[in-house]
Amino acid sequence: MANNITTHQMPFIDYYKILGLDKTATEADIKKAYRKLARKHHPDLNPGDAAAEKKFKELNEANEVLSNKANRKKYDQYGKDWKHADDIEKQRQQQKQYQQAGRAQGAAGSFDEGDFSEYFQSMFGGSGGGQRGGRSVKYKGQDVVADMQIELIDALNNNTQVIQVGDKKIRFTIPAGIEDGQSLRLKGKGGQGMNGGPNGDLIITFHLINNTAFTRSGATLYSTVPIDLYTALLGGHINIDTLHGSVKLKVAPETPNGKKVKVASKGFAKYKKEGDYGDLIITYEIILPTKLTDEEIALFTTLKNLRTNG
């Protein structure tokens, strides 16, 4: 199976940088910068431009955070951890309470550094009292996102793969019928949790490379099949290729150019339904003979006269 996988941690986004501002920006500055850049990168003005669409989403996210006073304050204070600001503040208050309780116990108090929350030891230096009986906030580990390229044929049936993420080998199954751009979330296969919290997830987005002669729409496949003029006029049989092997089809007499025929269950896999396939829709393309001999021209002329005078 041809594949190429790239993994990376979810990045910290500098919302000020996205808007071209610094932390001293006023509400008016934020509003003005957002409007200007949003107009420039709006998808309606940049059809088909993936970079502009990504930039537009980043601008909306930055504006949503920085235009909200409460969220901006949290973002300015805690940066990438701003979404956990309320929990951090709660822990900070608990820390103060335990410090006060520790001082009240005197030199022979029952608190010691070993009881102190690992979270605060890393966040606040871990000094000054402990938290016997207290509970530190559990944080889920960071999600890891990955991109994987596979060939279309490799998604026709369930496909088991083993990938390396950091020092871990992860075995997983690509479900039959997965779509281009679709993602799978593998629970607990991402970054390690904090304070006993759950691990993050591994999110894999698939990019399908179509090296076949078929066009795909969900579980339906489409293809164009050439037939000669004589078979189209008189009828007959032809063999066509499918992703499931060769199939023999009957061509009805007087088949017009562009006629569509459905070949049942010879299409693509239905998502997560291995062994259950959609249909193949073929379009006949009649191929006219070329480099006619004098005898052939005479015969076609005779046929023309018969049709004209008939």
Coordinates of C-alpha atoms in Angstrom, one line a residue:
M1 CA 0.0 0.0 0.0
A2 CA 1.4 3.4 -1.0
N3 CA 1.2 5.8 1.9
N4 CA 2.9 8.8 3.3
I5 CA 2.1 10.0 6.9
T6 CA 3.0 13.2 8.5
T7 CA 2.3 13.9 12.2
H8 CA 2.4 17.1 14.2
Q9 CA 1.2 18.5 17.5
M10 CA -1.7 20.9 17.5
P11 CA 0.1 24.2 17.2
F12 CA -0.2 27.3 19.4
I13 CA -1.9 30.1 17.4
D14 CA -0.8 33.6 17.8
Y15 CA -4.1 35.5 17.3
Y16 CA -2.4 38.9 17.4
K17 CA 0.0 37.9 14.7
I18 CA -2.8 36.6 12.5
L19 CA -4.5 40.0 12.6
G20 CA -1.2 41.8 12.2
L21 CA -1.4 43.4 15.7
D22 CA 0.4 43.4 19.0
K23 CA -0.9 43.1 22.6
T24 CA -1.4 46.8 22.9
A25 CA -4.1 46.8 20.2
T26 CA -7.4 48.5 21.1
E27 CA -10.8 47.0 20.5
A28 CA -11.1 49.4 17.5
D29 CA -7.8 48.2 16.2
I30 CA -8.9 44.6 16.3
K31 CA -12.2 45.3 14.7
K32 CA -10.6 47.3 11.9
A33 CA -7.9 44.7 11.2
Y34 CA -10.4 41.9 11.1
R35 CA -12.7 43.6 8.7
K36 CA -9.9 44.5 6.3
L37 CA -8.3 41.0 6.3
A38 CA -11.6 39.2 6.3
R39 CA -12.7 41.0 3.1
K40 CA -9.3 40.3 1.5
H41 CA -9.4 36.5 2.2
H42 CA -13.2 35.9 2.0
P43 CA -13.9 32.6 0.1
D44 CA -16.4 34.3 -2.2
L45 CA -13.6 36.5 -3.5
N46 CA -11.1 33.7 -3.7
P47 CA -13.0 30.7 -5.1
G48 CA -11.0 27.5 -5.1
D49 CA -8.1 29.1 -3.1
A50 CA -7.4 26.7 -0.2
A51 CA -4.9 29.0 1.4
A52 CA -7.3 31.9 1.5
E53 CA -10.0 29.7 3.0
K54 CA -7.6 28.6 5.7
K55 CA -6.6 32.2 6.4
F56 CA -10.2 33.2 6.6
K57 CA -10.9 30.6 9.2
E58 CA -7.9 31.7 11.3
L59 CA -9.1 35.3 11.1
N60 CA -12.5 34.4 12.4
E61 CA -11.0 32.4 15.2
A62 CA -8.7 35.2 16.2
N63 CA -11.4 37.8 16.1
E64 CA -13.8 35.6 18.1
V65 CA -11.2 35.3 21.0
L66 CA -9.7 38.8 20.9
S67 CA -13.0 40.7 20.5
N68 CA -14.3 39.1 23.7
K69 CA -12.9 40.9 26.7
A70 CA -13.0 37.9 29.0
N71 CA -11.5 35.6 26.5
R72 CA -8.8 38.1 25.5
K73 CA -7.8 38.5 29.2
K74 CA -7.4 34.7 29.6
Y75 CA -5.5 34.5 26.3
D76 CA -3.1 37.3 27.3
Q77 CA -2.5 35.7 30.7
Y78 CA -2.3 32.0 29.8
G79 CA -1.4 31.9 26.1
K80 CA -1.9 28.4 24.7
D81 CA -3.6 27.3 28.0
W82 CA -6.2 30.1 28.0
K83 CA -9.1 27.7 27.6
H84 CA -8.1 26.1 30.9
A85 CA -7.9 29.5 32.6
D86 CA -10.9 28.9 34.9
D87 CA -9.5 25.6 36.1
I88 CA -6.0 27.1 36.6
E89 CA -7.5 29.9 38.7
K90 CA -9.5 27.4 40.8
Q91 CA -6.3 25.5 41.4
R92 CA -4.5 28.7 42.3
Q93 CA -7.1 29.5 44.9
Q94 CA -6.8 26.0 46.3
Q95 CA -3.1 26.5 46.5
K96 CA -3.5 29.7 48.6
Q97 CA -5.9 27.9 50.9
Y98 CA -3.5 25.1 51.5
Q99 CA -0.6 27.5 52.1
Q100 CA -2.7 29.3 54.7
A101 CA -3.7 26.0 56.3
G102 CA 0.0 25.0 56.3
R103 CA 1.1 28.1 58.0
A104 CA -1.6 27.7 60.6
Q105 CA -0.2 24.2 61.4
G106 CA 3.1 25.8 62.3
A107 CA 6.5 24.3 61.9
A108 CA 5.2 20.9 62.8
G109 CA 2.3 21.0 60.2
S110 CA 1.2 17.9 58.4
F111 CA 1.8 19.3 54.9
D112 CA 4.9 18.4 52.9
E113 CA 6.2 19.2 49.4
G114 CA 5.7 15.6 48.3
D115 CA 1.9 16.1 48.7
F116 CA 1.9 19.1 46.4
S117 CA 0.1 19.0 43.0
E118 CA 2.4 18.1 40.2
Y119 CA 0.5 20.6 38.1
F120 CA 1.5 23.5 40.4
Q121 CA 5.0 22.2 40.8
S122 CA 5.4 22.7 37.0
M123 CA 3.2 25.8 36.7
F124 CA 4.0 27.7 39.9
G125 CA 7.3 26.2 41.1
G126 CA 5.8 23.9 43.7
S127 CA 6.9 25.9 46.7
G128 CA 5.0 26.9 49.8
G129 CA 2.7 24.3 51.3
G130 CA 1.0 21.3 49.9
Q131 CA -2.4 19.9 49.3
R132 CA -3.0 16.8 51.3
G133 CA -6.5 15.7 50.5
G134 CA -6.7 18.2 47.7
R135 CA -7.3 17.1 44.1
S136 CA -5.4 18.5 41.1
V137 CA -7.2 19.1 37.9
K138 CA -6.8 16.4 35.3
Y139 CA -6.0 17.6 31.8
K140 CA -6.5 15.7 28.6
G141 CA -3.3 15.2 26.6
Q142 CA -2.7 17.1 23.4
D143 CA -4.3 15.8 20.2
V144 CA -1.9 14.7 17.4
V145 CA -3.0 15.3 13.8
A146 CA -1.6 13.3 10.9
D147 CA -2.0 13.3 7.1
M148 CA -1.8 10.0 5.2
Q149 CA -1.9 9.4 1.4
I150 CA -3.3 6.2 0.1
E151 CA -4.3 5.0 -3.4
L152 CA -8.0 4.8 -4.2
I153 CA -7.9 1.0 -4.7
D154 CA -6.5 0.6 -1.1
A155 CA -9.8 1.9 0.3
L156 CA -11.9 -0.6 -1.6
N157 CA -11.7 -3.0 1.4
N158 CA -10.7 -2.7 5.0
N159 CA -7.0 -2.1 5.2
T160 CA -4.9 -2.7 8.3
Q161 CA -1.9 -0.4 8.8
V162 CA 0.8 0.1 11.4
I163 CA 2.2 3.6 11.8
Q164 CA 4.9 5.1 14.0
V165 CA 4.0 8.2 16.1
G166 CA 7.0 9.2 18.3
D167 CA 8.2 6.1 19.9
K168 CA 4.9 4.3 19.6
K169 CA 3.7 1.9 17.0
I170 CA 0.0 2.1 16.4
R171 CA -2.0 -0.5 14.6
F172 CA -5.3 0.6 13.1
T173 CA -7.7 -0.2 10.3
I174 CA -8.7 2.1 7.4
P175 CA -12.4 1.4 6.9
A176 CA -13.6 0.4 3.4
G177 CA -15.1 3.2 1.5
I178 CA -13.3 6.1 3.3
E179 CA -13.6 9.4 1.5
D180 CA -10.8 11.8 0.3
G181 CA -10.3 14.3 3.1
Q182 CA -12.1 12.2 5.7
S183 CA -10.5 11.8 9.1
L184 CA -10.4 9.0 11.7
R185 CA -10.0 9.7 15.4
L186 CA -8.1 7.1 17.4
K187 CA -8.9 7.6 21.0
G188 CA -6.1 7.8 23.5
K189 CA -3.3 7.6 20.9
G190 CA -2.2 11.2 21.1
G191 CA -0.2 13.1 23.7
Q192 CA 0.1 12.0 27.3
G193 CA -2.4 13.5 29.8
M194 CA -1.5 15.7 32.7
N195 CA -2.1 14.9 36.4
G196 CA -3.6 11.5 35.5
G197 CA -5.8 12.9 32.8
P198 CA -6.6 10.9 29.6
N199 CA -4.3 10.9 26.7
G200 CA -5.1 13.0 23.7
D201 CA -6.3 11.5 20.4
L202 CA -4.6 10.7 17.1
I203 CA -6.5 12.3 14.2
I204 CA -5.6 11.0 10.8
T205 CA -6.8 12.7 7.6
F206 CA -6.7 10.7 4.4
H207 CA -5.8 11.9 1.0
L208 CA -6.9 9.5 -1.7
I209 CA -4.8 9.3 -5.0
N210 CA -7.0 8.1 -7.9
N211 CA -4.8 6.3 -10.3
T212 CA -7.8 4.5 -11.9
A213 CA -9.9 5.2 -15.0
F214 CA -12.9 5.8 -12.8
T215 CA -14.5 8.8 -11.2
R216 CA -15.9 8.4 -7.7
S217 CA -18.9 9.9 -6.0
G218 CA -19.4 8.1 -2.7
A219 CA -20.0 4.5 -3.5
T220 CA -20.8 5.1 -7.1
L221 CA -18.1 4.9 -9.8
Y222 CA -18.3 6.4 -13.3
S223 CA -16.4 5.6 -16.5
T224 CA -16.6 6.1 -20.3
V225 CA -16.5 2.9 -22.4
P226 CA -15.8 3.1 -26.2
I227 CA -17.7 0.9 -28.6
D228 CA -17.4 0.6 -32.3
L229 CA -20.1 1.8 -34.7
Y230 CA -21.1 -1.6 -35.8
T231 CA -21.7 -3.0 -32.3
A232 CA -23.7 0.1 -31.5
L233 CA -25.9 -0.3 -34.6
L234 CA -26.2 -4.1 -34.6
G235 CA -25.8 -5.0 -30.9
G236 CA -23.4 -7.5 -29.4
H237 CA -21.2 -8.1 -26.4
I238 CA -18.2 -6.3 -25.0
N239 CA -15.9 -6.8 -22.0
I240 CA -15.2 -4.0 -19.6
D241 CA -12.8 -3.6 -16.7
T242 CA -14.0 -2.8 -13.2
L243 CA -12.3 -2.6 -9.8
H244 CA -13.7 -6.1 -9.3
G245 CA -12.3 -7.7 -12.5
S246 CA -13.6 -8.0 -16.1
V247 CA -17.3 -8.0 -16.8
K248 CA -19.1 -9.0 -20.0
L249 CA -21.9 -6.7 -21.1
K250 CA -24.6 -7.1 -23.7
V251 CA -25.0 -4.1 -26.0
A252 CA -28.5 -3.5 -27.3
P253 CA -29.0 -2.8 -31.1
E254 CA -29.2 0.9 -32.1
T255 CA -27.4 2.0 -28.9
P256 CA -27.0 5.8 -29.1
N257 CA -23.8 7.7 -28.3
G258 CA -23.7 8.8 -24.7
K259 CA -26.1 6.1 -23.4
K260 CA -25.6 5.3 -19.8
V261 CA -25.7 1.8 -18.4
K262 CA -25.7 0.7 -14.7
V263 CA -23.6 -2.2 -13.7
A264 CA -24.9 -3.2 -10.3
S265 CA -22.6 -3.8 -7.3
K266 CA -19.4 -3.1 -9.4
G267 CA -18.8 0.3 -7.9
F268 CA -16.9 1.4 -4.7
A269 CA -17.3 0.1 -1.2
K270 CA -19.9 1.7 1.0
Y271 CA -18.3 3.3 4.1
K272 CA -17.6 0.8 6.8
K273 CA -19.5 -1.9 4.9
E274 CA -16.8 -4.1 3.5
G275 CA -18.3 -6.4 0.9
D276 CA -21.2 -4.1 0.1
Y277 CA -20.6 -2.0 -3.0
G278 CA -22.3 0.7 -5.0
D279 CA -22.9 0.7 -8.7
L280 CA -20.7 1.4 -11.7
I281 CA -22.3 3.8 -14.2
I282 CA -20.7 3.6 -17.7
T283 CA -21.3 5.9 -20.6
Y284 CA -20.9 4.5 -24.1
E285 CA -18.8 6.5 -26.5
I286 CA -19.2 5.4 -30.1
I287 CA -16.0 5.4 -32.1
L288 CA -16.5 6.2 -35.8
P289 CA -14.4 4.3 -38.3
T290 CA -11.6 6.3 -40.0
K291 CA -9.4 5.9 -43.1
L292 CA -12.3 4.3 -45.1
T293 CA -11.4 2.3 -48.2
D294 CA -13.2 3.0 -51.5
E295 CA -15.2 -0.2 -51.0
E296 CA -16.3 1.0 -47.5
I297 CA -17.2 4.4 -48.8
A298 CA -19.3 2.8 -51.5
L299 CA -21.1 0.6 -49.0
F300 CA -21.8 3.6 -46.7
T301 CA -23.1 5.6 -49.7
T302 CA -25.4 2.7 -50.6
L303 CA -26.7 2.6 -47.0
K304 CA -27.2 6.4 -47.0
N305 CA -29.2 6.1 -50.2
L306 CA -31.3 3.3 -48.8
R307 CA -32.1 5.5 -45.7
T308 CA -32.8 8.6 -47.8
N309 CA -35.0 6.9 -50.5
G310 CA -36.7 4.6 -48.0

